[in-house]
Coordinates of N, CA, C and O and ligand atoms in Angstrom, one line a residue:
M1 N 126.1 163.4 -179.3 CA 124.8 164.1 -179.1 C 124.9 165.6 -179.6 O 126.0 166.2 -179.5
F2 N 123.8 166.0 -180.1 CA 123.8 167.4 -180.6 C 123.9 168.4 -179.5 O 123.3 168.3 -178.5
D3 N 124.8 169.3 -179.7 CA 125.1 170.3 -178.6 C 124.8 171.7 -179.2 O 125.4 172.0 -180.3
I4 N 124.0 172.5 -178.6 CA 123.6 173.8 -179.1 C 124.9 174.7 -179.2 O 125.1 175.5 -180.1
K5 N 125.9 174.4 -178.4 CA 127.2 175.2 -178.4 C 127.9 174.9 -179.7 O 128.6 175.8 -180.3
D6 N 127.8 173.7 -180.3 CA 128.4 173.4 -181.6 C 127.8 174.3 -182.7 O 128.5 174.8 -183.6
L7 N 126.5 174.4 -182.6 CA 125.8 175.2 -183.6 C 126.2 176.7 -183.5 O 126.5 177.4 -184.5
Y8 N 126.3 177.2 -182.3 CA 126.7 178.6 -182.1 C 128.2 178.8 -182.6 O 128.5 179.8 -183.2
Q9 N 129.0 177.8 -182.3 CA 130.4 177.8 -182.8 C 130.4 177.9 -184.3 O 131.2 178.7 -184.9
E10 N 129.6 177.1 -184.9 CA 129.5 177.2 -186.4 C 129.1 178.5 -186.9 O 129.6 179.0 -187.9
V11 N 128.1 179.2 -186.3 CA 127.7 180.5 -186.7 C 128.8 181.5 -186.6 O 129.0 182.3 -187.6
I12 N 129.6 181.4 -185.5 CA 130.7 182.4 -185.4 C 131.8 182.1 -186.4 O 132.3 183.1 -187.0
V13 N 132.1 180.9 -186.6 CA 133.1 180.5 -187.6 C 132.7 181.0 -189.0 O 133.4 181.6 -189.8
D14 N 131.4 180.8 -189.3 CA 130.9 181.1 -190.7 C 130.9 182.7 -190.8 O 131.4 183.2 -191.9
H15 N 130.5 183.4 -189.8 CA 130.4 184.9 -190.0 C 131.8 185.5 -189.9 O 132.0 186.6 -190.4
N16 N 132.8 184.8 -189.4 CA 134.2 185.3 -189.4 C 134.8 185.0 -190.7 O 135.5 185.9 -191.3
K17 N 134.5 183.8 -191.3 CA 135.1 183.5 -192.6 C 134.5 184.2 -193.7 O 135.2 184.6 -194.7
N18 N 133.2 184.4 -193.7 CA 132.5 185.1 -194.7 C 131.6 186.2 -194.1 O 130.4 186.1 -194.1
P19 N 132.3 187.3 -193.7 CA 131.6 188.3 -193.0 C 130.5 189.0 -194.0 O 130.8 189.3 -195.1
R20 N 129.3 189.1 -193.5 CA 128.3 189.8 -194.2 C 128.4 191.3 -194.1 O 128.9 191.8 -193.1
N21 N 128.0 192.0 -195.1 CA 128.0 193.5 -195.1 C 129.4 194.0 -194.9 O 129.6 195.0 -194.1
F22 N 130.5 193.4 -195.4 CA 131.8 193.8 -195.3 C 132.2 194.7 -196.4 O 132.0 194.3 -197.6
G23 N 132.8 195.8 -196.1 CA 133.3 196.8 -197.1 C 132.7 198.1 -196.9 O 131.7 198.3 -196.2
K24 N 133.3 199.1 -197.5 CA 132.8 200.5 -197.3 C 131.5 200.7 -198.0 O 131.3 200.2 -199.1
L25 N 130.6 201.4 -197.3 CA 129.3 201.8 -197.9 C 129.5 203.2 -198.5 O 129.7 204.2 -197.8
E26 N 129.5 203.3 -199.8 CA 129.9 204.5 -200.5 C 128.9 205.7 -200.2 O 129.3 206.8 -200.1
D27 N 127.6 205.3 -200.0 CA 126.6 206.4 -199.7 C 126.2 206.5 -198.2 O 125.1 206.9 -197.9
A28 N 127.2 206.1 -197.4 CA 126.9 206.2 -195.9 C 126.6 207.6 -195.5 O 127.3 208.5 -196.0
T29 N 125.7 207.8 -194.6 CA 125.4 209.1 -194.1 C 126.2 209.3 -192.8 O 126.4 210.5 -192.3
K30 N 126.7 208.2 -192.2 CA 127.5 208.3 -191.0 C 128.6 207.2 -191.0 O 128.3 206.1 -191.4
T31 N 129.8 207.6 -190.5 CA 130.9 206.7 -190.4 C 131.5 206.9 -189.0 O 131.7 208.0 -188.6
L32 N 131.9 205.8 -188.4 CA 132.6 205.9 -187.1 C 133.5 204.7 -186.9 O 133.2 203.6 -187.3
E33 N 134.6 205.0 -186.2 CA 135.6 203.9 -186.0 C 135.5 203.4 -184.6 O 135.3 204.2 -183.6
G34 N 135.6 202.1 -184.4 CA 135.7 201.5 -183.1 C 137.1 200.9 -182.9 O 137.6 200.3 -183.8
F35 N 137.6 201.0 -181.7 CA 139.0 200.6 -181.5 C 139.1 199.9 -180.2 O 138.6 200.3 -179.2
N36 N 139.8 198.7 -180.2 CA 140.1 198.0 -179.0 C 141.6 198.2 -178.6 O 142.4 197.5 -179.2
P37 N 141.9 199.1 -177.7 CA 143.4 199.3 -177.5 C 144.1 198.2 -176.9 O 145.3 198.1 -177.0
L38 N 143.4 197.2 -176.3 CA 144.0 196.1 -175.7 C 144.8 195.2 -176.7 O 145.8 194.7 -176.5
C39 N 144.2 195.2 -177.9 CA 144.7 194.3 -179.0 C 145.1 195.1 -180.2 O 145.8 194.6 -181.1
G40 N 144.6 196.3 -180.4 CA 144.9 197.1 -181.6 C 143.9 196.9 -182.7 O 144.0 197.5 -183.8
D41 N 142.9 196.1 -182.4 CA 141.9 195.8 -183.5 C 141.0 197.0 -183.7 O 140.6 197.8 -182.8
R42 N 140.6 197.2 -185.0 CA 139.9 198.4 -185.4 C 138.8 198.1 -186.4 O 139.1 197.4 -187.4
L43 N 137.6 198.5 -186.2 CA 136.6 198.4 -187.2 C 136.0 199.7 -187.5 O 135.9 200.6 -186.6
T44 N 135.6 199.9 -188.8 CA 134.9 201.1 -189.1 C 133.5 200.7 -189.5 O 133.3 199.8 -190.2
L45 N 132.5 201.5 -189.0 CA 131.1 201.2 -189.2 C 130.6 202.3 -190.2 O 130.8 203.5 -190.0
Y46 N 129.8 201.8 -191.2 CA 129.2 202.7 -192.2 C 127.7 202.5 -192.1 O 127.2 201.4 -192.1
I47 N 127.0 203.6 -192.0 CA 125.6 203.5 -191.8 C 124.9 204.5 -192.7 O 125.3 205.7 -192.7
K48 N 123.8 204.1 -193.3 CA 123.0 205.0 -194.1 C 121.6 205.0 -193.4 O 120.9 204.0 -193.4
T49 N 121.2 206.2 -192.9 CA 119.9 206.3 -192.3 C 119.0 207.3 -193.1 O 119.5 208.2 -193.7
E50 N 117.8 207.0 -193.0 CA 116.8 208.0 -193.6 C 115.5 207.9 -192.8 O 115.1 206.8 -192.4
N51 N 115.0 209.0 -192.5 CA 113.8 209.1 -191.6 C 113.9 208.2 -190.4 O 113.0 207.4 -190.1
D52 N 115.1 208.3 -189.7 CA 115.3 207.5 -188.5 C 115.2 206.0 -188.7 O 114.9 205.3 -187.7
Q53 N 115.6 205.6 -189.9 CA 115.6 204.2 -190.1 C 116.9 203.8 -190.8 O 117.5 204.5 -191.6
I54 N 117.4 202.6 -190.4 CA 118.7 202.1 -190.9 C 118.4 201.5 -192.3 O 117.9 200.4 -192.4
Q55 N 118.8 202.2 -193.3 CA 118.5 201.7 -194.7 C 119.6 200.7 -195.1 O 119.3 199.7 -195.7
D56 N 120.8 201.0 -194.7 CA 121.9 200.1 -195.0 C 123.0 200.3 -194.0 O 123.2 201.4 -193.4
I57 N 123.8 199.2 -193.8 CA 124.9 199.3 -192.8 C 126.0 198.3 -193.2 O 125.7 197.2 -193.8
S58 N 127.3 198.7 -193.0 CA 128.3 197.8 -193.4 C 129.5 198.1 -192.5 O 129.5 199.1 -191.7
F59 N 130.6 197.3 -192.6 CA 131.8 197.6 -191.7 C 133.0 197.1 -192.5 O 132.9 196.2 -193.4
D60 N 134.2 197.6 -192.1 CA 135.4 197.0 -192.6 C 136.5 197.2 -191.5 O 136.2 197.7 -190.4
G61 N 137.7 196.8 -191.8 CA 138.7 196.9 -190.8 C 139.2 195.5 -190.4 O 138.9 194.5 -191.1
S62 N 140.0 195.4 -189.3 CA 140.5 194.1 -189.0 C 140.2 193.8 -187.5 O 140.3 194.7 -186.7
G63 N 139.9 192.6 -187.2 CA 139.7 192.2 -185.8 C 139.7 190.7 -185.7 O 139.9 190.0 -186.6
C64 N 139.6 190.3 -184.4 CA 139.6 188.9 -184.1 C 138.3 188.2 -184.6 O 137.4 188.9 -185.0
A65 N 138.3 186.9 -184.5 CA 137.1 186.2 -185.0 C 135.8 186.6 -184.3 O 134.8 186.8 -185.0
I66 N 135.9 186.9 -183.0 CA 134.7 187.3 -182.3 C 134.2 188.6 -182.8 O 133.0 188.9 -183.0
S67 N 135.2 189.6 -182.9 CA 134.7 190.9 -183.3 C 134.2 191.0 -184.7 O 133.2 191.7 -185.0
V68 N 134.8 190.3 -185.6 CA 134.3 190.2 -187.0 C 132.9 189.5 -187.1 O 132.0 190.1 -187.7
A69 N 132.8 188.4 -186.4 CA 131.5 187.7 -186.4 C 130.4 188.5 -185.8 O 129.3 188.6 -186.3
S70 N 130.8 189.3 -184.7 CA 129.8 190.1 -184.0 C 129.3 191.2 -185.0 O 128.2 191.5 -185.1
A71 N 130.3 191.9 -185.7 CA 130.0 193.0 -186.6 C 129.1 192.4 -187.7 O 128.2 193.1 -188.2
S72 N 129.5 191.2 -188.2 CA 128.7 190.6 -189.3 C 127.3 190.4 -188.9 O 126.3 190.7 -189.6
L73 N 127.1 189.7 -187.7 CA 125.8 189.4 -187.2 C 125.0 190.7 -186.9 O 123.8 190.8 -187.1
M74 N 125.7 191.7 -186.3 CA 125.0 192.9 -186.0 C 124.5 193.6 -187.2 O 123.3 194.1 -187.2
T75 N 125.3 193.8 -188.2 CA 124.9 194.5 -189.4 C 123.7 193.8 -190.1 O 122.8 194.4 -190.5
D76 N 123.8 192.4 -190.1 CA 122.6 191.7 -190.6 C 121.4 192.0 -189.8 O 120.3 192.2 -190.4
A77 N 121.5 192.0 -188.5 CA 120.3 192.2 -187.7 C 119.8 193.6 -187.7 O 118.6 193.9 -187.5
M78 N 120.6 194.6 -188.1 CA 120.2 196.0 -188.0 C 119.6 196.6 -189.2 O 118.9 197.6 -189.2
K79 N 119.8 195.9 -190.4 CA 119.2 196.4 -191.6 C 117.7 196.6 -191.5 O 117.0 195.6 -191.2
G80 N 117.2 197.8 -191.8 CA 115.8 198.0 -191.9 C 115.2 198.4 -190.5 O 114.0 198.8 -190.4
K81 N 116.0 198.3 -189.5 CA 115.5 198.7 -188.1 C 115.4 200.2 -188.0 O 116.2 201.0 -188.5
S82 N 114.4 200.6 -187.2 CA 114.4 202.0 -186.8 C 115.5 202.3 -185.8 O 115.9 201.3 -185.2
L83 N 115.9 203.5 -185.6 CA 116.9 203.8 -184.6 C 116.5 203.4 -183.2 O 117.3 203.0 -182.4
E84 N 115.2 203.5 -183.0 CA 114.7 203.1 -181.6 C 114.8 201.6 -181.5 O 115.2 201.1 -180.4
E85 N 114.4 200.9 -182.5 CA 114.6 199.4 -182.4 C 116.0 199.0 -182.3 O 116.4 198.1 -181.6
A86 N 116.9 199.7 -183.0 CA 118.3 199.4 -182.9 C 118.9 199.6 -181.5 O 119.6 198.8 -181.0
E87 N 118.4 200.7 -180.8 CA 118.9 200.9 -179.5 C 118.4 199.9 -178.5 O 119.0 199.4 -177.6
R88 N 117.1 199.4 -178.8 CA 116.6 198.3 -177.9 C 117.4 197.0 -178.1 O 117.7 196.4 -177.2
L89 N 117.7 196.8 -179.4 CA 118.5 195.6 -179.6 C 119.9 195.7 -179.0 O 120.5 194.7 -178.5
F90 N 120.5 196.9 -179.0 CA 121.8 197.1 -178.4 C 121.7 196.8 -176.9 O 122.5 196.1 -176.4
D91 N 120.6 197.2 -176.2 CA 120.4 196.9 -174.8 C 120.3 195.4 -174.6 O 120.9 194.9 -173.7
Q92 N 119.5 194.8 -175.4 CA 119.3 193.3 -175.3 C 120.6 192.6 -175.5 O 120.9 191.6 -174.8
F93 N 121.4 193.0 -176.5 CA 122.6 192.3 -176.8 C 123.6 192.5 -175.6 O 124.3 191.6 -175.2
H94 N 123.6 193.7 -175.1 CA 124.5 194.0 -174.0 C 124.2 193.1 -172.8 O 125.1 192.6 -172.2
N95 N 122.9 193.0 -172.6 CA 122.5 192.1 -171.5 C 122.9 190.6 -171.8 O 123.3 189.9 -170.9
L96 N 122.7 190.3 -173.1 CA 123.1 188.9 -173.5 C 124.5 188.5 -173.1 O 124.8 187.4 -172.7
I97 N 125.4 189.5 -173.4 CA 126.9 189.1 -173.2 C 127.5 189.6 -171.9 O 128.6 189.2 -171.6
T98 N 126.7 190.3 -171.1 CA 127.3 190.8 -169.8 C 126.6 190.4 -168.5 O 127.2 190.4 -167.5
S99 N 125.3 190.1 -168.6 CA 124.6 189.9 -167.3 C 124.4 188.4 -167.0 O 124.6 187.5 -167.8
D100 N 124.1 188.1 -165.7 CA 123.9 186.8 -165.3 C 122.4 186.4 -165.4 O 122.0 185.3 -165.0
D101 N 121.6 187.3 -166.0 CA 120.2 187.0 -166.0 C 119.9 185.8 -166.9 O 120.7 185.4 -167.8
E102 N 118.8 185.1 -166.6 CA 118.3 184.1 -167.5 C 118.1 184.6 -168.8 O 117.7 185.8 -169.0
L103 N 118.4 183.9 -169.9 CA 118.4 184.4 -171.2 C 117.3 183.8 -172.0 O 117.0 182.6 -171.9
D104 N 116.6 184.6 -172.8 CA 115.7 184.1 -173.8 C 116.4 184.1 -175.1 O 116.4 185.0 -175.9
L105 N 117.2 183.0 -175.3 CA 118.1 182.9 -176.5 C 117.3 182.9 -177.8 O 117.8 183.4 -178.8
E106 N 116.1 182.3 -177.8 CA 115.3 182.2 -179.0 C 115.0 183.6 -179.6 O 115.0 183.9 -180.8
Q107 N 114.7 184.5 -178.6 CA 114.3 185.9 -179.0 C 115.5 186.6 -179.7 O 115.3 187.5 -180.5
M108 N 116.7 186.2 -179.4 CA 117.9 186.8 -180.0 C 118.3 186.3 -181.3 O 119.2 186.8 -181.9
G109 N 117.7 185.3 -181.8 CA 118.0 184.7 -183.1 C 119.5 184.3 -183.2 O 120.1 183.8 -182.2
K110 N 120.2 184.6 -184.3 CA 121.5 184.2 -184.5 C 122.5 184.9 -183.5 O 123.6 184.4 -183.2
L111 N 122.1 186.1 -183.0 CA 122.9 186.8 -182.1 C 123.2 186.0 -180.8 O 124.2 186.2 -180.2
A112 N 122.3 185.0 -180.5 CA 122.5 184.2 -179.4 C 123.8 183.4 -179.4 O 124.4 183.0 -178.4
A113 N 124.4 183.3 -180.6 CA 125.6 182.5 -180.8 C 126.8 183.2 -180.0 O 127.8 182.5 -179.7
L114 N 126.6 184.5 -179.7 CA 127.7 185.2 -179.0 C 127.5 185.2 -177.4 O 128.3 185.7 -176.7
A115 N 126.4 184.5 -177.0 CA 126.1 184.6 -175.5 C 127.2 184.0 -174.7 O 127.5 184.4 -173.6
G116 N 128.0 183.0 -175.3 CA 129.0 182.4 -174.5 C 130.2 183.3 -174.1 O 130.9 183.0 -173.1
V117 N 130.3 184.4 -174.7 CA 131.4 185.3 -174.3 C 131.3 185.9 -172.9 O 132.2 186.3 -172.3
R118 N 130.0 185.8 -172.4 CA 129.8 186.3 -171.0 C 130.7 185.6 -170.0 O 131.0 186.2 -168.9
E119 N 131.2 184.5 -170.3 CA 132.1 183.8 -169.4 C 133.6 184.2 -169.6 O 134.4 183.7 -168.8
Y120 N 133.8 185.0 -170.6 CA 135.2 185.4 -170.8 C 135.3 187.0 -170.9 O 135.1 187.5 -172.0
P121 N 135.6 187.6 -169.8 CA 135.5 189.1 -169.8 C 136.3 189.8 -170.9 O 135.8 190.8 -171.5
A122 N 137.4 189.2 -171.3 CA 138.2 189.9 -172.3 C 137.5 189.8 -173.7 O 137.6 190.7 -174.5
R123 N 136.7 188.7 -173.9 CA 136.1 188.6 -175.2 C 134.8 189.4 -175.2 O 134.3 189.7 -176.3
V124 N 134.3 189.9 -174.1 CA 133.1 190.7 -174.1 C 133.5 192.0 -174.9 O 132.7 192.5 -175.6
K125 N 134.7 192.5 -174.7 CA 135.1 193.7 -175.4 C 135.2 193.4 -176.9 O 134.8 194.3 -177.7
C126 N 135.6 192.3 -177.3 CA 135.7 191.9 -178.7 C 134.2 191.9 -179.3 O 134.0 192.5 -180.4
A127 N 133.3 191.3 -178.6 CA 132.0 191.1 -179.1 C 131.2 192.5 -179.1 O 130.3 192.7 -179.9
S128 N 131.6 193.4 -178.2 CA 130.8 194.6 -178.1 C 131.4 195.8 -178.8 O 130.8 196.8 -179.0
L129 N 132.6 195.6 -179.4 CA 133.3 196.7 -180.1 C 132.4 197.4 -181.2 O 132.1 198.6 -181.1
C130 N 131.8 196.6 -182.1 CA 131.0 197.2 -183.1 C 129.7 197.7 -182.6 O 129.1 198.7 -183.1
W131 N 129.2 197.1 -181.5 CA 127.9 197.5 -180.9 C 128.0 198.9 -180.3 O 127.1 199.7 -180.4
H132 N 129.1 199.1 -179.5 CA 129.3 200.4 -178.9 C 129.5 201.4 -180.0 O 129.1 202.6 -179.8
T133 N 130.1 201.0 -181.1 CA 130.3 202.0 -182.2 C 129.0 202.4 -182.7 O 128.7 203.6 -182.9
L134 N 128.1 201.4 -183.0 CA 126.8 201.7 -183.5 C 126.0 202.6 -182.5 O 125.3 203.6 -182.9
H135 N 126.1 202.3 -181.2 CA 125.4 203.0 -180.2 C 125.8 204.5 -180.3 O 125.0 205.4 -180.2
S136 N 127.1 204.7 -180.4 CA 127.6 206.1 -180.5 C 127.1 206.8 -181.7 O 126.8 208.0 -181.7
V137 N 127.1 206.1 -182.8 CA 126.6 206.7 -184.1 C 125.1 207.2 -183.9 O 124.7 208.3 -184.2
I138 N 124.3 206.3 -183.2 CA 122.9 206.6 -183.0 C 122.8 207.8 -182.1 O 121.9 208.7 -182.3
E139 N 123.7 207.9 -181.1 CA 123.6 209.0 -180.1 C 124.1 210.3 -180.7 O 124.1 211.3 -180.1
G140 N 124.7 210.2 -181.9 CA 125.3 211.4 -182.6 C 126.7 211.7 -182.1 O 127.1 212.8 -182.3
D141 N 127.4 210.8 -181.5 CA 128.7 211.0 -181.0 C 129.7 210.8 -182.2 O 129.7 209.7 -182.7
A142 N 130.5 211.7 -182.5 CA 131.5 211.6 -183.6 C 132.8 211.1 -183.1 O 133.8 211.0 -183.9
T143 N 133.0 210.9 -181.8 CA 134.4 210.5 -181.4 C 134.6 209.0 -181.6 O 133.7 208.2 -181.2
P144 N 135.7 208.7 -182.1 CA 136.0 207.2 -182.3 C 135.8 206.5 -181.0 O 136.2 207.0 -179.9
V145 N 135.2 205.3 -181.0 CA 134.9 204.6 -179.8 C 136.0 203.7 -179.4 O 136.6 203.0 -180.3
S146 N 136.4 203.7 -178.1 CA 137.4 202.8 -177.6 C 136.7 201.9 -176.6 O 135.8 202.3 -175.8
T147 N 137.1 200.6 -176.6 CA 136.5 199.7 -175.6 C 137.0 199.9 -174.2 O 136.5 199.3 -173.3
E148 N 138.0 200.7 -174.1 CA 138.6 201.0 -172.7 C 137.8 202.0 -172.0 O 137.3 203.0 -172.5
Ligands
LIG1 FE1 141.0 192.4 -180.6 FE2 139.1 190.8 -180.0 S1 141.2 190.4 -179.7 S2 138.9 192.8 -180.7

């Protein structure tokens, strides 16, 4: 029988194997590093904004399958968003992976593939590494982000 979890698994595997928006963005206006001290994984986020809008965004570095898939899905979802929309999506994603609330998975599109990490606290850090980094960039914080 078709199981939605299989589909989500496929999305994560695909985005880990073929990460979208991977590589340095040469004309980035902001760059920030995110670090998970528990495992040593590190991602750098590159973002180009103009008039409070995300024109382009990419990432590089190394991380586990969940952190790479999350960064790939996030960068795909963030292109063209205003900073205000990006912050709203950050809140929605945070809720998706940490709260016990009923979820509107459809509203989250492909990002819903990461909803399952809410059952594994250690993986929440993996999935949120790039998101917290983006949040800091938007807030204007230049300090490298640590998940601790
Ligand atoms: Fe390092 Fe997931 S195990 S970020």
